[in-house]
Short mmCIF file of C-alpha atoms in Angstrom, two decimals:
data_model
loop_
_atom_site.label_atom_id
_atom_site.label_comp_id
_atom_site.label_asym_id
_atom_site.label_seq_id
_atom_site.Cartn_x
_atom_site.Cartn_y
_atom_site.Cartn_z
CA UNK A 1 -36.53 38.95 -13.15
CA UNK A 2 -34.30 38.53 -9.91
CA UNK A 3 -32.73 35.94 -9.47
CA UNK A 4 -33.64 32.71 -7.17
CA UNK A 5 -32.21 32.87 -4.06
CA UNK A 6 -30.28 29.78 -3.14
CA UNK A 7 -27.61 28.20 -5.84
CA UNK A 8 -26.09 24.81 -4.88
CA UNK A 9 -27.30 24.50 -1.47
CA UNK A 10 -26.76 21.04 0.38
CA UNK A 11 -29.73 20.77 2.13
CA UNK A 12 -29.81 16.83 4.43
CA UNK A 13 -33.06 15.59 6.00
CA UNK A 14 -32.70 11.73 7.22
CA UNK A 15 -31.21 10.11 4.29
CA UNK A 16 -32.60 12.14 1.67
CA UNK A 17 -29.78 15.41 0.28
CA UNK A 18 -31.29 17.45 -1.95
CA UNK A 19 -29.43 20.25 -4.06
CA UNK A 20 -31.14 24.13 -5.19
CA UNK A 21 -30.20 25.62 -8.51
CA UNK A 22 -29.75 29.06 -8.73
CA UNK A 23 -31.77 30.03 -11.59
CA UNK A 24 -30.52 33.71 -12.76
CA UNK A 25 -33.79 34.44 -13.13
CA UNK A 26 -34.92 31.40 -15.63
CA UNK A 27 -38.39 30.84 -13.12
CA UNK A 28 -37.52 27.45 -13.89
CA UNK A 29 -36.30 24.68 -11.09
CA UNK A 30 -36.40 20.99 -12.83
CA UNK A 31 -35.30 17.88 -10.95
CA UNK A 32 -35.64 14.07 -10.56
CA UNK A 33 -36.52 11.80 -7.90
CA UNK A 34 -35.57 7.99 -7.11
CA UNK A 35 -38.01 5.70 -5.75
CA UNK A 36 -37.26 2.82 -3.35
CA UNK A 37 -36.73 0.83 -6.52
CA UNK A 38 -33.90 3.13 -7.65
CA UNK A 39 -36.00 4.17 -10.61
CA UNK A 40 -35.84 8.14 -11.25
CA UNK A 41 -38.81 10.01 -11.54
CA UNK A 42 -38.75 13.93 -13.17
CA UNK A 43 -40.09 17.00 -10.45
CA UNK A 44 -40.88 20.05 -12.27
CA UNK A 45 -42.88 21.96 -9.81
CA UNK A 46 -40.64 20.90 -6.60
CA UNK A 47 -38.41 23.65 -6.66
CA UNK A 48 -35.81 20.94 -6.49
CA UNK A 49 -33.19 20.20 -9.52
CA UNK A 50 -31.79 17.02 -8.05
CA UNK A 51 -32.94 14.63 -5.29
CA UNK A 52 -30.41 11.65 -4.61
CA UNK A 53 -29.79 9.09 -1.43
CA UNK A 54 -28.09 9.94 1.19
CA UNK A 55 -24.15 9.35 0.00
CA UNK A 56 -22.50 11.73 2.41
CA UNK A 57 -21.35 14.05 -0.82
CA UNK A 58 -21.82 17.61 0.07
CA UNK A 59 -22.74 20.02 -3.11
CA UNK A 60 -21.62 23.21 -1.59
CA UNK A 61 -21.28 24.33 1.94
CA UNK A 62 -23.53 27.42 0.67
CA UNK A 63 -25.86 28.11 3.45
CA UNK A 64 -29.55 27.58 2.89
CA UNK A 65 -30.81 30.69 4.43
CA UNK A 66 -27.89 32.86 1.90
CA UNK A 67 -29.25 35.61 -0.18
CA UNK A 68 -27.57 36.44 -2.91
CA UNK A 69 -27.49 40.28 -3.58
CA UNK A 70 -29.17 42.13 -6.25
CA UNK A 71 -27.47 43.50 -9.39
CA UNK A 72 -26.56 47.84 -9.19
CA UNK A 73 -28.47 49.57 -11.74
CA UNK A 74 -25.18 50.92 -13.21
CA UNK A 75 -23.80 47.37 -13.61
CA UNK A 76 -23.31 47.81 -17.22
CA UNK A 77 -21.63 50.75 -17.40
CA UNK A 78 -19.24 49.90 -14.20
CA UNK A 79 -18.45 46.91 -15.95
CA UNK A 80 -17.34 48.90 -19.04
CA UNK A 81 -15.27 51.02 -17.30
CA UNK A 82 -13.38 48.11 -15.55
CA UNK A 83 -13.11 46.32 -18.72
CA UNK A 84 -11.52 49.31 -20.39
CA UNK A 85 -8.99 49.72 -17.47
CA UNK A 86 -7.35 46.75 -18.53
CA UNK A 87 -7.03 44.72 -14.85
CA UNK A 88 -8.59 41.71 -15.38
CA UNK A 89 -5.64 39.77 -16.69
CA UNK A 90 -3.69 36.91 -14.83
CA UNK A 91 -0.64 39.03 -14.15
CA UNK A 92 0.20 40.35 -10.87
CA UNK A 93 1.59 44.21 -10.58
CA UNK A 94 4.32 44.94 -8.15
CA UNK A 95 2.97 47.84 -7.38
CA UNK A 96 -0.65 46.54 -6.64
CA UNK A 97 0.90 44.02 -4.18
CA UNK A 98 2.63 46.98 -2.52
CA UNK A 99 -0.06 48.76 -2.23
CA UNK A 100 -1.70 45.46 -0.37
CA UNK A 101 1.39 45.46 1.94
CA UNK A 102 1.13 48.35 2.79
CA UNK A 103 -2.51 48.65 4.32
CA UNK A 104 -2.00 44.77 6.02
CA UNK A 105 0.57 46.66 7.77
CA UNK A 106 -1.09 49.91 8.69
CA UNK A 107 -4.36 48.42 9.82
CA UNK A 108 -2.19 45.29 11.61
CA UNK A 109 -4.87 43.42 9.74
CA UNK A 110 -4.89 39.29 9.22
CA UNK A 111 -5.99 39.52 5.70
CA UNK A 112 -6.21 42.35 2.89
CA UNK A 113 -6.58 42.15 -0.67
CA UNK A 114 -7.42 44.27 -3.94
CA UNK A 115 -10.90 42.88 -5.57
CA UNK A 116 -12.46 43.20 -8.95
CA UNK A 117 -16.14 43.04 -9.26
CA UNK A 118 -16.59 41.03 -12.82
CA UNK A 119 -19.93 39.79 -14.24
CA UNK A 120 -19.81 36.42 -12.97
CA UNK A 121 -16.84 36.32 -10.42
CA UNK A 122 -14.80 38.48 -8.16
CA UNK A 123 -11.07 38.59 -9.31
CA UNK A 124 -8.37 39.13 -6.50
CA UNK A 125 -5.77 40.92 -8.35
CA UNK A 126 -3.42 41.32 -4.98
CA UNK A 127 -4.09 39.42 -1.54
CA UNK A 128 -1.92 39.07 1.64
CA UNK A 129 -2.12 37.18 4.98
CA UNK A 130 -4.87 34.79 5.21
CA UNK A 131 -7.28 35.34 2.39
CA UNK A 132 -5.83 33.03 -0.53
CA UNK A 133 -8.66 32.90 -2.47
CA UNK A 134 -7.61 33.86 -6.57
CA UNK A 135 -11.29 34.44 -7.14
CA UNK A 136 -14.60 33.70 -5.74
CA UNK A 137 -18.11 33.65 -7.50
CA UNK A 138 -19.38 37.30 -7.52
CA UNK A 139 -22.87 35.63 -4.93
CA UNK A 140 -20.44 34.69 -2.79
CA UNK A 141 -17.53 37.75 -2.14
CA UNK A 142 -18.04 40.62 0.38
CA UNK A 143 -17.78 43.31 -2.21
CA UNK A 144 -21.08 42.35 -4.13
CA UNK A 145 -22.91 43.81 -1.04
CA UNK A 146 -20.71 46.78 -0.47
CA UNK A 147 -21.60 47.78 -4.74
CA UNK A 148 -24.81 48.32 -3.60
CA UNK A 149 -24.24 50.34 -0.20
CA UNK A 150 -23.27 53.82 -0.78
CA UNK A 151 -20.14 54.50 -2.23
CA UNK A 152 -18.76 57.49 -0.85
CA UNK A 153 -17.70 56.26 2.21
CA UNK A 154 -15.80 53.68 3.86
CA UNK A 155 -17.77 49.98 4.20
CA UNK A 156 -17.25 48.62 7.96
CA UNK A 157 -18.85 45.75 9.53
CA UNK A 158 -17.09 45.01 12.82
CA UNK A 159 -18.58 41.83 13.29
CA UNK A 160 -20.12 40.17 10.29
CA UNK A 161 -22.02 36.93 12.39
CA UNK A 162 -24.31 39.80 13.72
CA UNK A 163 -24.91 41.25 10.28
CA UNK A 164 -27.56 40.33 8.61
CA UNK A 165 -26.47 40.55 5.05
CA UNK A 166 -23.42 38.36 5.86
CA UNK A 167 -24.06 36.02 8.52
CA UNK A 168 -25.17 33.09 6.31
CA UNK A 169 -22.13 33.71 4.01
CA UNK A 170 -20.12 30.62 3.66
CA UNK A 171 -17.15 33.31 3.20
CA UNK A 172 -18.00 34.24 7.02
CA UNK A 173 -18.86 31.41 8.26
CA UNK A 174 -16.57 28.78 10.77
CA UNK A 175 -13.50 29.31 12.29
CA UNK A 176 -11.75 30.43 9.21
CA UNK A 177 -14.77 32.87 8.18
CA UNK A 178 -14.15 36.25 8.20
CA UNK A 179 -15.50 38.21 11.09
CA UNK A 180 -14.17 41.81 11.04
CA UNK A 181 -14.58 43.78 6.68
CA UNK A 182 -13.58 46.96 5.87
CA UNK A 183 -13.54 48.16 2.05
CA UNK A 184 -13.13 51.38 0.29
CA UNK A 185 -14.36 51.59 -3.44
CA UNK A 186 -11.85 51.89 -6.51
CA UNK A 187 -13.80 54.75 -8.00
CA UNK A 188 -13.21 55.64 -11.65
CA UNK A 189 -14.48 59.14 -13.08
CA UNK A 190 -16.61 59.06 -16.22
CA UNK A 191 -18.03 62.55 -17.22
CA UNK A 192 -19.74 63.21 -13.76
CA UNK A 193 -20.49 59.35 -13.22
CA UNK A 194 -18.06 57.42 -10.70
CA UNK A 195 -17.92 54.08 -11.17
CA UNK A 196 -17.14 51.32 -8.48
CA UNK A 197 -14.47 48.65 -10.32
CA UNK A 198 -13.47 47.26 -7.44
CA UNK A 199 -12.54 47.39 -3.42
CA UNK A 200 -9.61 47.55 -1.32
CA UNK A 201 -10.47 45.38 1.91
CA UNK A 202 -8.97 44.41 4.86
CA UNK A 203 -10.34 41.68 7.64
CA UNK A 204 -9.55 39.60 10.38
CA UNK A 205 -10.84 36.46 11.66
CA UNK A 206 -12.38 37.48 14.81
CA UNK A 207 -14.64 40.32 15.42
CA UNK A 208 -13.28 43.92 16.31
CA UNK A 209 -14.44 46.22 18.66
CA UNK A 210 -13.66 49.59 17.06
CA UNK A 211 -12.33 50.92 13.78
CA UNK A 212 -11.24 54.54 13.84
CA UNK A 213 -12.45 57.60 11.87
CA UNK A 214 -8.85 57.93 11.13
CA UNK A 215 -8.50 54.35 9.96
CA UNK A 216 -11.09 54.77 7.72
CA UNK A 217 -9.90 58.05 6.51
CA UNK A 218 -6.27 56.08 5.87
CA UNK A 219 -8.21 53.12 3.96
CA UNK A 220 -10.08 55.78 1.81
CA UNK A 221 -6.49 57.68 1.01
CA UNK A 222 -5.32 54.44 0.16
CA UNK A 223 -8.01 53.06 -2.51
CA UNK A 224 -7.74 56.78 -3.81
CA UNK A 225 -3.41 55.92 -4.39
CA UNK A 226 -4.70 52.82 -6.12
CA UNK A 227 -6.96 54.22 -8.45
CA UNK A 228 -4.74 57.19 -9.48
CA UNK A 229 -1.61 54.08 -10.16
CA UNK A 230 -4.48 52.03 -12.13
CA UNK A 231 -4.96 55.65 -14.14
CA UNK A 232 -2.19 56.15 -14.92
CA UNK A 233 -0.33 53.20 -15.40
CA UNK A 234 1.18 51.94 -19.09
CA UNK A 235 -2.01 49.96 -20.90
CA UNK A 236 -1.00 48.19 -23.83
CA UNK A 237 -3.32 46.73 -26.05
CA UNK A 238 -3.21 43.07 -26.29
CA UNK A 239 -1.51 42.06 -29.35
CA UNK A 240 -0.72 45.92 -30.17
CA UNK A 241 2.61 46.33 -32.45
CA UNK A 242 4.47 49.54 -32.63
CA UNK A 243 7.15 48.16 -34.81
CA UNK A 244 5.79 49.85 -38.26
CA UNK A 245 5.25 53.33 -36.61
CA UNK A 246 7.99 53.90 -33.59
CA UNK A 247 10.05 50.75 -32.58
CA UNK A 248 13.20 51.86 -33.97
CA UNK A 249 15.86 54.52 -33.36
CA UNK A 250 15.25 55.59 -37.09
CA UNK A 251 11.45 56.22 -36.66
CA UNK A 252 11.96 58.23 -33.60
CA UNK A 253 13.97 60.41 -35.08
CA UNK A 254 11.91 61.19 -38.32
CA UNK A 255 8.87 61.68 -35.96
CA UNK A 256 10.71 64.41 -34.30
CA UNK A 257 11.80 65.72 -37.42
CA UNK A 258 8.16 66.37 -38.34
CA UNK A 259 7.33 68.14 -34.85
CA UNK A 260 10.33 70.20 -35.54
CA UNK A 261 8.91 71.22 -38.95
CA UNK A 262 5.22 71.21 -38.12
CA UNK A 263 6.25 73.85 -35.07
CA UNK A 264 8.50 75.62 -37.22
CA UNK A 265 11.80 74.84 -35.14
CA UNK A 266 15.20 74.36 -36.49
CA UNK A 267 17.16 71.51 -34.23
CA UNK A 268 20.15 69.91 -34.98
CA UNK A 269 20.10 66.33 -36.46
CA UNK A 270 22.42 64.88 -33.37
CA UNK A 271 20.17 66.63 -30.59
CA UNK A 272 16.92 64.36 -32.40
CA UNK A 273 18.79 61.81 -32.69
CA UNK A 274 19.83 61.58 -28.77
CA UNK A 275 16.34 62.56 -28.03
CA UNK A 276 14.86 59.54 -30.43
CA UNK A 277 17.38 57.06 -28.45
CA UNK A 278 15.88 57.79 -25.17
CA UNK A 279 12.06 58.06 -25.96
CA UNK A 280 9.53 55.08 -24.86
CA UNK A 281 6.47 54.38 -26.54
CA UNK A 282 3.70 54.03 -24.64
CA UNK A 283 -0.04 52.94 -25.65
CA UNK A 284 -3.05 54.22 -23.57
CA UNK A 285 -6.30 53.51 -23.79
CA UNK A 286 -9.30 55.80 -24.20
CA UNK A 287 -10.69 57.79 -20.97
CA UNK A 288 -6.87 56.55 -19.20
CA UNK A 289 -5.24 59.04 -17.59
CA UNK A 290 -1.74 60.25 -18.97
CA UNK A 291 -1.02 62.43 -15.91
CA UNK A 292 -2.99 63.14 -12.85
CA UNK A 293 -2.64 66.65 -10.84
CA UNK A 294 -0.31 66.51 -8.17
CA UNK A 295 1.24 63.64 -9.23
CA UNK A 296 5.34 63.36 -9.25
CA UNK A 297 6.62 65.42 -12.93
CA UNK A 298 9.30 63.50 -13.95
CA UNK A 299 8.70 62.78 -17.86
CA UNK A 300 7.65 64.69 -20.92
CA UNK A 301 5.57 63.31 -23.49
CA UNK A 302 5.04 63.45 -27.21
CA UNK A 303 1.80 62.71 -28.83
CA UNK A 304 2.51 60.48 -31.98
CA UNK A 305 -1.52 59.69 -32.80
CA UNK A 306 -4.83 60.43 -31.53
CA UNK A 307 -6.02 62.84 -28.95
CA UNK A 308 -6.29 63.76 -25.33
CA UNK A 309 -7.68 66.82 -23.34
CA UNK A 310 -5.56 68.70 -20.36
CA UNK A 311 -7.68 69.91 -17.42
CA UNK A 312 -7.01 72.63 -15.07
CA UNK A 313 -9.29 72.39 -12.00
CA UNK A 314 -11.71 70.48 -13.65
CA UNK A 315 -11.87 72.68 -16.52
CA UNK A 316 -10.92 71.87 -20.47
CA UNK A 317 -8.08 74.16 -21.32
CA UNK A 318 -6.13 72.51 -24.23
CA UNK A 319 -6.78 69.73 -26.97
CA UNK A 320 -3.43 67.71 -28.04
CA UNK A 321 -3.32 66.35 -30.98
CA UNK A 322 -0.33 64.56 -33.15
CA UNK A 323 3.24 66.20 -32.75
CA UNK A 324 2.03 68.25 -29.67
CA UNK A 325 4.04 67.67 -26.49
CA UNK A 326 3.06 68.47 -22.72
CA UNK A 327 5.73 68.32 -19.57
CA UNK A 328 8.21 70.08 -20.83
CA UNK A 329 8.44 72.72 -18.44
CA UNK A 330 8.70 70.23 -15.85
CA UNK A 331 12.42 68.98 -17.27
CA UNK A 332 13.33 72.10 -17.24
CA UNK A 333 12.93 73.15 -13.86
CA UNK A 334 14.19 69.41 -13.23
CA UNK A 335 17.64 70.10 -14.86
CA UNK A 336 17.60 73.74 -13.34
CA UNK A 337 17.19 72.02 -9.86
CA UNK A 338 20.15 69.06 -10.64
CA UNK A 339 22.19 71.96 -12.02
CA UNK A 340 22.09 73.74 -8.72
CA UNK A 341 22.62 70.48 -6.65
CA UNK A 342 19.07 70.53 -5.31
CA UNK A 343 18.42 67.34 -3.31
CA UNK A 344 16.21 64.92 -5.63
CA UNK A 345 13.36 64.35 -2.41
CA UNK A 346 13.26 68.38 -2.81
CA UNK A 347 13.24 67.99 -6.34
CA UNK A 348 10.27 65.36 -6.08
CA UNK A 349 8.60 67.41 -3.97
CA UNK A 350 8.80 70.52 -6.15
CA UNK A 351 8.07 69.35 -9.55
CA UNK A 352 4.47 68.07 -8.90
CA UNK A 353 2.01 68.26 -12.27
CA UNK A 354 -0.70 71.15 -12.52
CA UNK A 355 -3.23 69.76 -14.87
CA UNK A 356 -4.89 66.60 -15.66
CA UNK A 357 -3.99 64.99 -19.24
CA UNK A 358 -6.50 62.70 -20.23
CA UNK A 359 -6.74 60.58 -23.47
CA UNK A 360 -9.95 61.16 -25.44
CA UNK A 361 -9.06 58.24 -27.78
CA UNK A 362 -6.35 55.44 -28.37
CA UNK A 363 -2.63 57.17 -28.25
CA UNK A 364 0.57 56.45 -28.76
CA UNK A 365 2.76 58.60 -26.83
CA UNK A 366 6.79 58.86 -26.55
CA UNK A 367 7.81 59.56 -22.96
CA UNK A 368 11.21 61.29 -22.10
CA UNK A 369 12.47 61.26 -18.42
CA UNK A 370 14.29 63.51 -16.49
CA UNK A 371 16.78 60.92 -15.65
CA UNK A 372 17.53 60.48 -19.04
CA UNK A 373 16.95 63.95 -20.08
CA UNK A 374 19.80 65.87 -17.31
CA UNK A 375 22.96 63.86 -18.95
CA UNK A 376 21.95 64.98 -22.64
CA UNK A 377 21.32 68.60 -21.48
CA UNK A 378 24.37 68.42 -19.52
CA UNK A 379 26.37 66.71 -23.22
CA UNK A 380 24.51 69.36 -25.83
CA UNK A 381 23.96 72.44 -24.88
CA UNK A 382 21.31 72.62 -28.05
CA UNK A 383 19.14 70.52 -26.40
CA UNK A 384 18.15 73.19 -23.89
CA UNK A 385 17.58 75.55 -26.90
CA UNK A 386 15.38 72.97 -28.17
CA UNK A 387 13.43 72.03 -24.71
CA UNK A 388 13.09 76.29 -24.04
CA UNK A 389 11.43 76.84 -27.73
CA UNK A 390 8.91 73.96 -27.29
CA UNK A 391 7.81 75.67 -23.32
CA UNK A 392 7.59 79.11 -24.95
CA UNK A 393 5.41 77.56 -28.09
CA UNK A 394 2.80 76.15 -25.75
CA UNK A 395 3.20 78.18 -22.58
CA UNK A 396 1.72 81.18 -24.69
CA UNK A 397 -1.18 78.64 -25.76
CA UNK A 398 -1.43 77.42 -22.08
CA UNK A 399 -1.69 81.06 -20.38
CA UNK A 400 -4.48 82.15 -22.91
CA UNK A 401 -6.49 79.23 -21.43
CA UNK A 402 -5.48 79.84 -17.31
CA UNK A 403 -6.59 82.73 -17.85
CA UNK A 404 -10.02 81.75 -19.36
CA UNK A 405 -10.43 79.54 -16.29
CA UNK A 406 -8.79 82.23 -13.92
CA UNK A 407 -12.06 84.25 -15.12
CA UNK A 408 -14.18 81.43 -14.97
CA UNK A 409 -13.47 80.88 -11.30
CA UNK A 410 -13.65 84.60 -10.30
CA UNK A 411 -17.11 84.39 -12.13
CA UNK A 412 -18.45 81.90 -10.11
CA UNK A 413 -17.34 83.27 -6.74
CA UNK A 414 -19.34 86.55 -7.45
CA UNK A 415 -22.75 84.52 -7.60
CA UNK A 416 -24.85 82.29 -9.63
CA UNK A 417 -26.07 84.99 -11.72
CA UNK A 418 -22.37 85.26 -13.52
CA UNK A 419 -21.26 82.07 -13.19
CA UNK A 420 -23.85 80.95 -15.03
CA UNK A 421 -22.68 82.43 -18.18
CA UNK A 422 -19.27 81.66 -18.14
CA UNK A 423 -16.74 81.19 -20.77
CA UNK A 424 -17.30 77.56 -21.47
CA UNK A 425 -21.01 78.11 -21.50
CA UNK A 426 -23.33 78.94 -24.50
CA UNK A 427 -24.60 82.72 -24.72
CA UNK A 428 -21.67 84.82 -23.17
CA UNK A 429 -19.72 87.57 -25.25
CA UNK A 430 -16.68 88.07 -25.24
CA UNK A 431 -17.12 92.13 -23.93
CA UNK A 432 -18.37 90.13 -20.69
CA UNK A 433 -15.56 88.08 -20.61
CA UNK A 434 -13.16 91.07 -20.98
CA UNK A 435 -14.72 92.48 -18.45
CA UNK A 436 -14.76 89.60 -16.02
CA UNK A 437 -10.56 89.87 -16.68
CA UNK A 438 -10.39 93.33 -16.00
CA UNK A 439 -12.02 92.92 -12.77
CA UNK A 440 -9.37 90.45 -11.74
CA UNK A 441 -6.61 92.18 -13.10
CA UNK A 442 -7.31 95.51 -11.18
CA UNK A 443 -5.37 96.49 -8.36
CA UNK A 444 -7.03 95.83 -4.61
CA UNK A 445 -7.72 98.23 -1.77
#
């Protein structure tokens, strides 16, 4: 049932207060009652919980005409998904704050902050100017009605007394209420689902008159910059101990000693060994991205346990499993670049990732950056050997899939009628799909 519309409402008539309990949906208001004897008497049917004399105590400064909103009919799966990103805890992230900065600044904005939708309560994990506010019960914060507006597009009320679904929001309310909102949704991917986690917002105490198409375009490219950091960011599991499997030097080196043999590679002891010295394990969680598209290439990684997929324009085109590595080409055109005293803002331009690398379960991956990677090239030559022979391994595996997806895209721009049976779907041969190739590989007019 929904819920009952007023919670902790200070209601004062004469000298008689009287205080609403917000029921969540119980259908059940009890309260009690003193007499002009003092004596307390039970009310079960006045919709009341508590009835006291007047003593000046105020329960909340929640206004008695406030509606909280209803509940999205995703809510359980949205709060999954921002459970399993890992945000909810205490600590702030530089980078979160920067990203906070950073919109405060562009929108000249008095307030801005990153919010997290939660069950019960809205969790600020970065706020700057004039909202101070750590959290807030979900009833109460801005972003509980924006979950249930549409969440493609930018939320803007320019002056929140005249809206009606804010107005009698104590958050909105006085000279310190907030009179100008504007949010964007943190939207995480599931399968074709997109889930809300969050918002970034930014506000100012009095009302504005306009707010751009090209401001909101610039809020929405910067909650899409937060949600690809929050993707692919480290997540460690809390309490999660590498030390058995790949804390030490030693351990490094014997799981590279393994990839060597399981991908039939002979490498010198010292180039594993100066390898194993510079890898970082990392932890992340299922449906967490490794790497995102377009994102700066500046690492190689090594899968030490479970699995993850890499996507090519939306498309499945590889499944890595244990002692496969991905980003490998990227170091090498890396140290090709610092070899030939490319600048390193060209270099970061350049070197930009392809494909998507997703984790389909709980891995534990060793990371290798180019930073660390140039000097060892640069010390043992066999380390290049060793970084060419891995590219040529999976590049062959990686062009048999482009060009399943190559074929898969020409499909679909001849019609409906081919795309429908494309590679990845059930019923087409493989004489079609030959012949889909053939078509693209003939020479135009």
């Amino acid at each position: 049932s929904s819920p009952s519309p007023l919670r902790f409402c200070s209601l004062k008539h004469n000298s008689l207060s009287c205080k609403w309990r917000y029921g969540r949906g119980k259908g059940e208001r009890r309260g009690k009652k003193k007499d002009d004897k003092g004596k307390t008497s039970a009310m079960s049917e006045s919709g009341f919980e508590e009835l006291w004399d007047g003593s000046g105590y105020a329960v909340s400064r929640w206004h008695p005409c406030f509606v909280p909103p209803p509940v999205p009919a995703d809510e359980e799966g949205r709060l999954h998904v921002l459970k399993s990103q890992d945000l909810l805890t205490p600590a702030n992230e530089i980078e979160l704050d920067n990203f906070v900065k950073i919109a405060k600044r562009a929108f000249d904005a008095e307030l801005c902050y990153l919010s997290l939708v939660d069950r019960d309560q809205a969790v600020y994990k970065a706020k700057e100017g004039a909202w101070q506010h750590s959290q807030l019960e979900r009833e109460l914060c801005f972003e509980s009605v924006v979950l249930n507006a549409p969440l493609e597009n930018p939320f803007v009320v320019l002056d929140m007394s005249l809206d009606d679904r804010f107005r009698f929001n104590p958050m909105a309310l006085g000279e310190d209420g907030v009179r100008f909102y504007a949010a964007f949704p943190l939207l995480i991917r599931r399968g074709v689902a997109k889930f809300a986690i969050g918002f970034l917002c930014i506000g100012d105490l009095a009302p504005r008159t306009l707010f751009s198409l090209d401001d909101q375009h610039l809020l929405q490219v910067l909650a899409e910059a937060v949600v690809r950091h929050v993707e692919i960011r480290p997540s460690f599991v809390p309490g999660a101990h590498l030390a058995t499997d790949l804390e030490t030097v030693s351990d490094r080196i014997n799981f590279l000693t393994k990839v060597s043999k399981v991908k039939g590679l002979l490498v010198d002891n010292m180039v594993l060994k100066l390898i194993a010295e510079k890898l970082q394990p990392r932890v992340v969680q299922s449906e967490h991205f490794v790497t995102r598209a377009g994102d700066e290439a500046g690492a190689m990684f090594w899968l030490a346990s479970g699995e993850s997929r890499c996507s090519l324009k939306g498309c499945e085109i590889e499944r890595l499993r244990r002692y496969d590595c991905f980003g490998e080409v990227a170091i090498i055109n890396i140290c090709k670049m610092r070899a030939a005293g490319v600048d390193r803002a060209v270099i970061k331009r350049r070197c930009v990732r392809s494909a998507d690398v997703r984790a389909s379960e709980q891995c534990v991956i060793l990371q290798l950056q180019a930073d660390d990677a140039w000097p060892l090239v640069k010390q043992v030559p066999a380390l290049w050997n060793f970084l060419e022979k891995i590219a040529q391994i999976r590049n062959k595996r990686i062009e048999r899939a482009r060009g399943v997806v190559e074929g898969l895209s020409r499909a679909q721009s001849l019609g409906p009628d081919v795309s429908a049976s494309s590679s990845f779907a059930p019923g087409i041969d493989a004489s079609r799909r030959r012949g889909i190739s053939r078509e693209r590989s003939a020479p135009g007019p």
